[in-house]
Amino acid sequence: NKEIYYYKNEGECDFLVRFGGKILAAIQVCWKLDSDNQERELRGLREAMAEFKLDHGTIVTLNQEDTFGNVNVVPFWKWATAKKLE
């Protein structure tokens, strides 16, 4: 029963997950996080996190795993098999 939204302001965030009137998660998706897109992906995600007062965010990639402060980068297979949204 969760709702999915797209966020756009100065930056963009691919998915916001809303449940019970509250945004629970901000998620970016990209094939690969690299020097060409890292700043853009993080900026949009962190903007959405600040707007909705989220403690952490997630970037889903094909197969990368990393952490940038309060942003977790996870491969799709791991994200898709998780029991809860992070």
PDB file of N, CA and C in Angstrom:
ATOM      1  N   ASN A   1       0.810  -1.209   0.000  1.00  0.00           N
ATOM      2  CA  ASN A   1       0.000   0.000   0.000  1.00  0.00           C
ATOM      3  C   ASN A   1       0.846   1.263   0.000  1.00  0.00           C
ATOM      4  N   LYS A   2       2.067   1.186  -0.428  1.00  0.00           N
ATOM      5  CA  LYS A   2       2.923   2.363  -0.502  1.00  0.00           C
ATOM      6  C   LYS A   2       2.710   3.070  -1.835  1.00  0.00           C
ATOM      7  N   GLU A   3       2.916   4.378  -1.825  1.00  0.00           N
ATOM      8  CA  GLU A   3       2.803   5.167  -3.041  1.00  0.00           C
ATOM      9  C   GLU A   3       4.202   5.601  -3.461  1.00  0.00           C
ATOM     10  N   ILE A   4       4.417   5.712  -4.766  1.00  0.00           N
ATOM     11  CA  ILE A   4       5.709   6.088  -5.317  1.00  0.00           C
ATOM     12  C   ILE A   4       5.567   7.423  -6.045  1.00  0.00           C
ATOM     13  N   TYR A   5       6.520   8.320  -5.797  1.00  0.00           N
ATOM     14  CA  TYR A   5       6.518   9.636  -6.422  1.00  0.00           C
ATOM     15  C   TYR A   5       7.900   9.945  -6.981  1.00  0.00           C
ATOM     16  N   TYR A   6       7.934  10.909  -7.875  1.00  0.00           N
ATOM     17  CA  TYR A   6       9.165  11.453  -8.438  1.00  0.00           C
ATOM     18  C   TYR A   6       9.340  12.839  -7.830  1.00  0.00           C
ATOM     19  N   TYR A   7      10.576  13.224  -7.529  1.00  0.00           N
ATOM     20  CA  TYR A   7      10.848  14.525  -6.913  1.00  0.00           C
ATOM     21  C   TYR A   7      11.699  15.371  -7.852  1.00  0.00           C
ATOM     22  N   LYS A   8      11.280  16.623  -8.062  1.00  0.00           N
ATOM     23  CA  LYS A   8      12.077  17.556  -8.858  1.00  0.00           C
ATOM     24  C   LYS A   8      11.956  18.939  -8.251  1.00  0.00           C
ATOM     25  N   ASN A   9      13.117  19.515  -7.974  1.00  0.00           N
ATOM     26  CA  ASN A   9      13.223  20.894  -7.520  1.00  0.00           C
ATOM     27  C   ASN A   9      14.474  21.426  -8.207  1.00  0.00           C
ATOM     28  N   GLU A  10      15.490  21.822  -7.467  1.00  0.00           N
ATOM     29  CA  GLU A  10      16.768  22.173  -8.099  1.00  0.00           C
ATOM     30  C   GLU A  10      17.408  20.910  -8.683  1.00  0.00           C
ATOM     31  N   GLY A  11      17.331  19.822  -7.940  1.00  0.00           N
ATOM     32  CA  GLY A  11      17.816  18.522  -8.384  1.00  0.00           C
ATOM     33  C   GLY A  11      16.627  17.591  -8.575  1.00  0.00           C
ATOM     34  N   GLU A  12      16.930  16.336  -8.862  1.00  0.00           N
ATOM     35  CA  GLU A  12      15.885  15.337  -9.071  1.00  0.00           C
ATOM     36  C   GLU A  12      16.189  14.086  -8.253  1.00  0.00           C
ATOM     37  N   CYS A  13      15.131  13.443  -7.803  1.00  0.00           N
ATOM     38  CA  CYS A  13      15.250  12.150  -7.129  1.00  0.00           C
ATOM     39  C   CYS A  13      14.244  11.213  -7.787  1.00  0.00           C
ATOM     40  N   ASP A  14      14.710  10.048  -8.205  1.00  0.00           N
ATOM     41  CA  ASP A  14      13.892   9.140  -8.993  1.00  0.00           C
ATOM     42  C   ASP A  14      12.646   8.635  -8.273  1.00  0.00           C
ATOM     43  N   PHE A  15      12.791   8.264  -7.008  1.00  0.00           N
ATOM     44  CA  PHE A  15      11.657   7.683  -6.292  1.00  0.00           C
ATOM     45  C   PHE A  15      11.578   8.184  -4.855  1.00  0.00           C
ATOM     46  N   LEU A  16      10.394   8.604  -4.466  1.00  0.00           N
ATOM     47  CA  LEU A  16      10.058   8.857  -3.065  1.00  0.00           C
ATOM     48  C   LEU A  16       8.992   7.839  -2.707  1.00  0.00           C
ATOM     49  N   VAL A  17       9.153   7.185  -1.582  1.00  0.00           N
ATOM     50  CA  VAL A  17       8.184   6.185  -1.137  1.00  0.00           C
ATOM     51  C   VAL A  17       7.369   6.794  -0.007  1.00  0.00           C
ATOM     52  N   ARG A  18       6.057   6.825  -0.210  1.00  0.00           N
ATOM     53  CA  ARG A  18       5.152   7.439   0.767  1.00  0.00           C
ATOM     54  C   ARG A  18       4.199   6.381   1.320  1.00  0.00           C
ATOM     55  N   PHE A  19       3.997   6.443   2.624  1.00  0.00           N
ATOM     56  CA  PHE A  19       3.056   5.543   3.286  1.00  0.00           C
ATOM     57  C   PHE A  19       2.440   6.293   4.452  1.00  0.00           C
ATOM     58  N   GLY A  20       1.142   6.244   4.565  1.00  0.00           N
ATOM     59  CA  GLY A  20       0.453   6.896   5.673  1.00  0.00           C
ATOM     60  C   GLY A  20       0.682   8.398   5.710  1.00  0.00           C
ATOM     61  N   GLY A  21       0.813   9.032   4.550  1.00  0.00           N
ATOM     62  CA  GLY A  21       0.986  10.468   4.495  1.00  0.00           C
ATOM     63  C   GLY A  21       2.396  10.954   4.761  1.00  0.00           C
ATOM     64  N   LYS A  22       3.356  10.022   4.912  1.00  0.00           N
ATOM     65  CA  LYS A  22       4.736  10.402   5.228  1.00  0.00           C
ATOM     66  C   LYS A  22       5.689   9.789   4.212  1.00  0.00           C
ATOM     67  N   ILE A  23       6.671  10.586   3.782  1.00  0.00           N
ATOM     68  CA  ILE A  23       7.713  10.063   2.902  1.00  0.00           C
ATOM     69  C   ILE A  23       8.671   9.224   3.747  1.00  0.00           C
ATOM     70  N   LEU A  24       8.827   7.955   3.381  1.00  0.00           N
ATOM     71  CA  LEU A  24       9.658   7.021   4.143  1.00  0.00           C
ATOM     72  C   LEU A  24      11.041   6.823   3.553  1.00  0.00           C
ATOM     73  N   ALA A  25      11.179   6.993   2.234  1.00  0.00           N
ATOM     74  CA  ALA A  25      12.458   6.695   1.596  1.00  0.00           C
ATOM     75  C   ALA A  25      12.644   7.540   0.348  1.00  0.00           C
ATOM     76  N   ALA A  26      13.900   7.863   0.074  1.00  0.00           N
ATOM     77  CA  ALA A  26      14.306   8.526  -1.160  1.00  0.00           C
ATOM     78  C   ALA A  26      15.312   7.609  -1.847  1.00  0.00           C
ATOM     79  N   ILE A  27      15.062   7.314  -3.126  1.00  0.00           N
ATOM     80  CA  ILE A  27      15.876   6.343  -3.846  1.00  0.00           C
ATOM     81  C   ILE A  27      16.249   6.889  -5.225  1.00  0.00           C
ATOM     82  N   GLN A  28      17.530   6.848  -5.532  1.00  0.00           N
ATOM     83  CA  GLN A  28      18.031   7.153  -6.868  1.00  0.00           C
ATOM     84  C   GLN A  28      18.381   5.833  -7.527  1.00  0.00           C
ATOM     85  N   VAL A  29      18.279   5.804  -8.851  1.00  0.00           N
ATOM     86  CA  VAL A  29      18.640   4.610  -9.605  1.00  0.00           C
ATOM     87  C   VAL A  29      19.527   5.028 -10.766  1.00  0.00           C
ATOM     88  N   CYS A  30      20.653   4.358 -10.896  1.00  0.00           N
ATOM     89  CA  CYS A  30      21.510   4.586 -12.060  1.00  0.00           C
ATOM     90  C   CYS A  30      22.243   3.295 -12.379  1.00  0.00           C
ATOM     91  N   TRP A  31      22.591   3.135 -13.630  1.00  0.00           N
ATOM     92  CA  TRP A  31      23.291   1.931 -14.071  1.00  0.00           C
ATOM     93  C   TRP A  31      24.613   1.782 -13.331  1.00  0.00           C
ATOM     94  N   LYS A  32      25.361   2.914 -13.294  1.00  0.00           N
ATOM     95  CA  LYS A  32      26.681   2.913 -12.688  1.00  0.00           C
ATOM     96  C   LYS A  32      26.933   4.296 -12.104  1.00  0.00           C
ATOM     97  N   LEU A  33      27.439   4.349 -10.915  1.00  0.00           N
ATOM     98  CA  LEU A  33      27.792   5.610 -10.276  1.00  0.00           C
ATOM     99  C   LEU A  33      29.278   5.857 -10.539  1.00  0.00           C
ATOM    100  N   ASP A  34      29.581   6.958 -11.238  1.00  0.00           N
ATOM    101  CA  ASP A  34      30.974   7.254 -11.558  1.00  0.00           C
ATOM    102  C   ASP A  34      31.211   8.760 -11.528  1.00  0.00           C
ATOM    103  N   SER A  35      32.388   9.176 -11.944  1.00  0.00           N
ATOM    104  CA  SER A  35      32.745  10.596 -11.868  1.00  0.00           C
ATOM    105  C   SER A  35      31.863  11.468 -12.764  1.00  0.00           C
ATOM    106  N   ASP A  36      31.243  10.893 -13.779  1.00  0.00           N
ATOM    107  CA  ASP A  36      30.363  11.659 -14.666  1.00  0.00           C
ATOM    108  C   ASP A  36      29.022  12.001 -14.033  1.00  0.00           C
ATOM    109  N   ASN A  37      28.527  11.153 -13.145  1.00  0.00           N
ATOM    110  CA  ASN A  37      27.175  11.371 -12.611  1.00  0.00           C
ATOM    111  C   ASN A  37      27.088  11.407 -11.082  1.00  0.00           C
ATOM    112  N   GLN A  38      28.155  11.106 -10.402  1.00  0.00           N
ATOM    113  CA  GLN A  38      28.097  10.992  -8.938  1.00  0.00           C
ATOM    114  C   GLN A  38      27.580  12.263  -8.263  1.00  0.00           C
ATOM    115  N   GLU A  39      28.115  13.405  -8.631  1.00  0.00           N
ATOM    116  CA  GLU A  39      27.698  14.656  -7.999  1.00  0.00           C
ATOM    117  C   GLU A  39      26.207  14.922  -8.232  1.00  0.00           C
ATOM    118  N   ARG A  40      25.745  14.735  -9.454  1.00  0.00           N
ATOM    119  CA  ARG A  40      24.342  14.960  -9.786  1.00  0.00           C
ATOM    120  C   ARG A  40      23.412  14.015  -9.008  1.00  0.00           C
ATOM    121  N   GLU A  41      23.764  12.738  -8.985  1.00  0.00           N
ATOM    122  CA  GLU A  41      22.916  11.752  -8.297  1.00  0.00           C
ATOM    123  C   GLU A  41      22.852  12.038  -6.799  1.00  0.00           C
ATOM    124  N   LEU A  42      23.983  12.323  -6.193  1.00  0.00           N
ATOM    125  CA  LEU A  42      24.012  12.617  -4.755  1.00  0.00           C
ATOM    126  C   LEU A  42      23.280  13.923  -4.443  1.00  0.00           C
ATOM    127  N   ARG A  43      23.467  14.945  -5.267  1.00  0.00           N
ATOM    128  CA  ARG A  43      22.830  16.238  -5.019  1.00  0.00           C
ATOM    129  C   ARG A  43      21.301  16.114  -5.029  1.00  0.00           C
ATOM    130  N   GLY A  44      20.756  15.457  -6.037  1.00  0.00           N
ATOM    131  CA  GLY A  44      19.303  15.290  -6.118  1.00  0.00           C
ATOM    132  C   GLY A  44      18.748  14.473  -4.960  1.00  0.00           C
ATOM    133  N   LEU A  45      19.451  13.413  -4.615  1.00  0.00           N
ATOM    134  CA  LEU A  45      19.017  12.561  -3.507  1.00  0.00           C
ATOM    135  C   LEU A  45      19.066  13.314  -2.183  1.00  0.00           C
ATOM    136  N   ARG A  46      20.164  14.005  -1.940  1.00  0.00           N
ATOM    137  CA  ARG A  46      20.300  14.736  -0.671  1.00  0.00           C
ATOM    138  C   ARG A  46      19.321  15.897  -0.572  1.00  0.00           C
ATOM    139  N   GLU A  47      18.991  16.513  -1.688  1.00  0.00           N
ATOM    140  CA  GLU A  47      17.984  17.573  -1.674  1.00  0.00           C
ATOM    141  C   GLU A  47      16.628  17.011  -1.236  1.00  0.00           C
ATOM    142  N   ALA A  48      16.246  15.875  -1.795  1.00  0.00           N
ATOM    143  CA  ALA A  48      14.989  15.234  -1.405  1.00  0.00           C
ATOM    144  C   ALA A  48      15.032  14.801   0.055  1.00  0.00           C
ATOM    145  N   MET A  49      16.162  14.270   0.500  1.00  0.00           N
ATOM    146  CA  MET A  49      16.296  13.854   1.892  1.00  0.00           C
ATOM    147  C   MET A  49      16.109  15.043   2.829  1.00  0.00           C
ATOM    148  N   ALA A  50      16.690  16.180   2.486  1.00  0.00           N
ATOM    149  CA  ALA A  50      16.550  17.379   3.320  1.00  0.00           C
ATOM    150  C   ALA A  50      15.110  17.876   3.321  1.00  0.00           C
ATOM    151  N   GLU A  51      14.497  17.894   2.151  1.00  0.00           N
ATOM    152  CA  GLU A  51      13.115  18.365   2.027  1.00  0.00           C
ATOM    153  C   GLU A  51      12.163  17.563   2.913  1.00  0.00           C
ATOM    154  N   PHE A  52      12.368  16.254   2.967  1.00  0.00           N
ATOM    155  CA  PHE A  52      11.454  15.380   3.698  1.00  0.00           C
ATOM    156  C   PHE A  52      12.045  14.864   5.010  1.00  0.00           C
ATOM    157  N   LYS A  53      13.143  15.471   5.445  1.00  0.00           N
ATOM    158  CA  LYS A  53      13.766  15.165   6.737  1.00  0.00           C
ATOM    159  C   LYS A  53      14.065  13.673   6.906  1.00  0.00           C
ATOM    160  N   LEU A  54      14.714  13.106   5.895  1.00  0.00           N
ATOM    161  CA  LEU A  54      15.104  11.700   5.940  1.00  0.00           C
ATOM    162  C   LEU A  54      16.548  11.587   6.411  1.00  0.00           C
ATOM    163  N   ASP A  55      16.816  10.614   7.256  1.00  0.00           N
ATOM    164  CA  ASP A  55      18.157  10.411   7.809  1.00  0.00           C
ATOM    165  C   ASP A  55      19.127   9.778   6.826  1.00  0.00           C
ATOM    166  N   HIS A  56      18.598   9.016   5.867  1.00  0.00           N
ATOM    167  CA  HIS A  56      19.470   8.338   4.918  1.00  0.00           C
ATOM    168  C   HIS A  56      18.755   8.165   3.579  1.00  0.00           C
ATOM    169  N   GLY A  57      19.544   7.892   2.567  1.00  0.00           N
ATOM    170  CA  GLY A  57      19.014   7.663   1.230  1.00  0.00           C
ATOM    171  C   GLY A  57      19.730   6.485   0.593  1.00  0.00           C
ATOM    172  N   THR A  58      19.206   6.069  -0.570  1.00  0.00           N
ATOM    173  CA  THR A  58      19.750   4.902  -1.254  1.00  0.00           C
ATOM    174  C   THR A  58      19.935   5.204  -2.734  1.00  0.00           C
ATOM    175  N   ILE A  59      21.054   4.757  -3.269  1.00  0.00           N
ATOM    176  CA  ILE A  59      21.269   4.750  -4.709  1.00  0.00           C
ATOM    177  C   ILE A  59      21.394   3.295  -5.133  1.00  0.00           C
ATOM    178  N   VAL A  60      20.522   2.875  -6.034  1.00  0.00           N
ATOM    179  CA  VAL A  60      20.521   1.499  -6.535  1.00  0.00           C
ATOM    180  C   VAL A  60      21.255   1.490  -7.872  1.00  0.00           C
ATOM    181  N   THR A  61      22.252   0.607  -7.992  1.00  0.00           N
ATOM    182  CA  THR A  61      23.040   0.471  -9.215  1.00  0.00           C
ATOM    183  C   THR A  61      22.989  -0.979  -9.688  1.00  0.00           C
ATOM    184  N   LEU A  62      23.629  -1.229 -10.812  1.00  0.00           N
ATOM    185  CA  LEU A  62      23.671  -2.604 -11.298  1.00  0.00           C
ATOM    186  C   LEU A  62      24.445  -3.507 -10.349  1.00  0.00           C
ATOM    187  N   ASN A  63      25.652  -3.100  -9.957  1.00  0.00           N
ATOM    188  CA  ASN A  63      26.449  -4.010  -9.122  1.00  0.00           C
ATOM    189  C   ASN A  63      27.423  -3.317  -8.174  1.00  0.00           C
ATOM    190  N   GLN A  64      27.279  -2.013  -7.943  1.00  0.00           N
ATOM    191  CA  GLN A  64      28.188  -1.313  -7.035  1.00  0.00           C
ATOM    192  C   GLN A  64      27.660  -1.319  -5.612  1.00  0.00           C
ATOM    193  N   GLU A  65      28.596  -1.233  -4.687  1.00  0.00           N
ATOM    194  CA  GLU A  65      28.246  -1.127  -3.275  1.00  0.00           C
ATOM    195  C   GLU A  65      29.230  -0.163  -2.622  1.00  0.00           C
ATOM    196  N   ASP A  66      28.699   0.867  -1.949  1.00  0.00           N
ATOM    197  CA  ASP A  66      29.537   1.892  -1.357  1.00  0.00           C
ATOM    198  C   ASP A  66      28.703   2.676  -0.360  1.00  0.00           C
ATOM    199  N   THR A  67      29.343   3.596   0.334  1.00  0.00           N
ATOM    200  CA  THR A  67      28.653   4.489   1.259  1.00  0.00           C
ATOM    201  C   THR A  67      29.244   5.881   1.116  1.00  0.00           C
ATOM    202  N   PHE A  68      28.373   6.878   1.062  1.00  0.00           N
ATOM    203  CA  PHE A  68      28.769   8.282   1.040  1.00  0.00           C
ATOM    204  C   PHE A  68      28.046   8.969   2.183  1.00  0.00           C
ATOM    205  N   GLY A  69      28.635   8.907   3.375  1.00  0.00           N
ATOM    206  CA  GLY A  69      27.974   9.477   4.547  1.00  0.00           C
ATOM    207  C   GLY A  69      26.676   8.749   4.839  1.00  0.00           C
ATOM    208  N   ASN A  70      25.558   9.453   4.690  1.00  0.00           N
ATOM    209  CA  ASN A  70      24.250   8.858   4.982  1.00  0.00           C
ATOM    210  C   ASN A  70      23.550   8.331   3.728  1.00  0.00           C
ATOM    211  N   VAL A  71      24.312   8.096   2.674  1.00  0.00           N
ATOM    212  CA  VAL A  71      23.776   7.523   1.432  1.00  0.00           C
ATOM    213  C   VAL A  71      24.438   6.175   1.185  1.00  0.00           C
ATOM    214  N   ASN A  72      23.611   5.151   1.045  1.00  0.00           N
ATOM    215  CA  ASN A  72      24.101   3.807   0.749  1.00  0.00           C
ATOM    216  C   ASN A  72      23.930   3.520  -0.735  1.00  0.00           C
ATOM    217  N   VAL A  73      24.969   3.013  -1.359  1.00  0.00           N
ATOM    218  CA  VAL A  73      24.915   2.561  -2.744  1.00  0.00           C
ATOM    219  C   VAL A  73      24.838   1.042  -2.693  1.00  0.00           C
ATOM    220  N   VAL A  74      23.810   0.486  -3.316  1.00  0.00           N
ATOM    221  CA  VAL A  74      23.601  -0.966  -3.250  1.00  0.00           C
ATOM    222  C   VAL A  74      23.310  -1.520  -4.641  1.00  0.00           C
ATOM    223  N   PRO A  75      23.788  -2.735  -4.919  1.00  0.00           N
ATOM    224  CA  PRO A  75      23.448  -3.373  -6.188  1.00  0.00           C
ATOM    225  C   PRO A  75      21.965  -3.757  -6.191  1.00  0.00           C
ATOM    226  N   PHE A  76      21.365  -3.750  -7.375  1.00  0.00           N
ATOM    227  CA  PHE A  76      19.940  -4.037  -7.471  1.00  0.00           C
ATOM    228  C   PHE A  76      19.556  -5.360  -6.834  1.00  0.00           C
ATOM    229  N   TRP A  77      20.320  -6.416  -7.073  1.00  0.00           N
ATOM    230  CA  TRP A  77      19.945  -7.722  -6.535  1.00  0.00           C
ATOM    231  C   TRP A  77      19.834  -7.696  -5.017  1.00  0.00           C
ATOM    232  N   LYS A  78      20.711  -6.932  -4.375  1.00  0.00           N
ATOM    233  CA  LYS A  78      20.679  -6.860  -2.919  1.00  0.00           C
ATOM    234  C   LYS A  78      19.486  -6.015  -2.448  1.00  0.00           C
ATOM    235  N   TRP A  79      19.258  -4.897  -3.127  1.00  0.00           N
ATOM    236  CA  TRP A  79      18.136  -4.024  -2.777  1.00  0.00           C
ATOM    237  C   TRP A  79      16.809  -4.752  -2.978  1.00  0.00           C
ATOM    238  N   ALA A  80      16.676  -5.467  -4.086  1.00  0.00           N
ATOM    239  CA  ALA A  80      15.421  -6.134  -4.435  1.00  0.00           C
ATOM    240  C   ALA A  80      15.089  -7.279  -3.490  1.00  0.00           C
ATOM    241  N   THR A  81      16.087  -7.856  -2.845  1.00  0.00           N
ATOM    242  CA  THR A  81      15.836  -8.974  -1.946  1.00  0.00           C
ATOM    243  C   THR A  81      15.769  -8.557  -0.483  1.00  0.00           C
ATOM    244  N   ALA A  82      15.956  -7.252  -0.222  1.00  0.00           N
ATOM    245  CA  ALA A  82      15.867  -6.766   1.162  1.00  0.00           C
ATOM    246  C   ALA A  82      14.444  -6.873   1.652  1.00  0.00           C
ATOM    247  N   LYS A  83      14.261  -7.067   2.943  1.00  0.00           N
ATOM    248  CA  LYS A  83      12.919  -7.206   3.528  1.00  0.00           C
ATOM    249  C   LYS A  83      12.233  -5.885   3.753  1.00  0.00           C
ATOM    250  N   LYS A  84      13.010  -4.788   3.785  1.00  0.00           N
ATOM    251  CA  LYS A  84      12.408  -3.479   3.995  1.00  0.00           C
ATOM    252  C   LYS A  84      13.146  -2.448   3.164  1.00  0.00           C
ATOM    253  N   LEU A  85      12.487  -1.369   2.869  1.00  0.00           N
ATOM    254  CA  LEU A  85      13.138  -0.281   2.150  1.00  0.00           C
ATOM    255  C   LEU A  85      14.101   0.432   3.051  1.00  0.00           C
ATOM    256  N   GLU A  86      15.275   0.729   2.538  1.00  0.00           N
ATOM    257  CA  GLU A  86      16.283   1.466   3.302  1.00  0.00           C
ATOM    258  C   GLU A  86      16.653   2.715   2.555  1.00  0.00           C
TER     259      GLU A  86
END
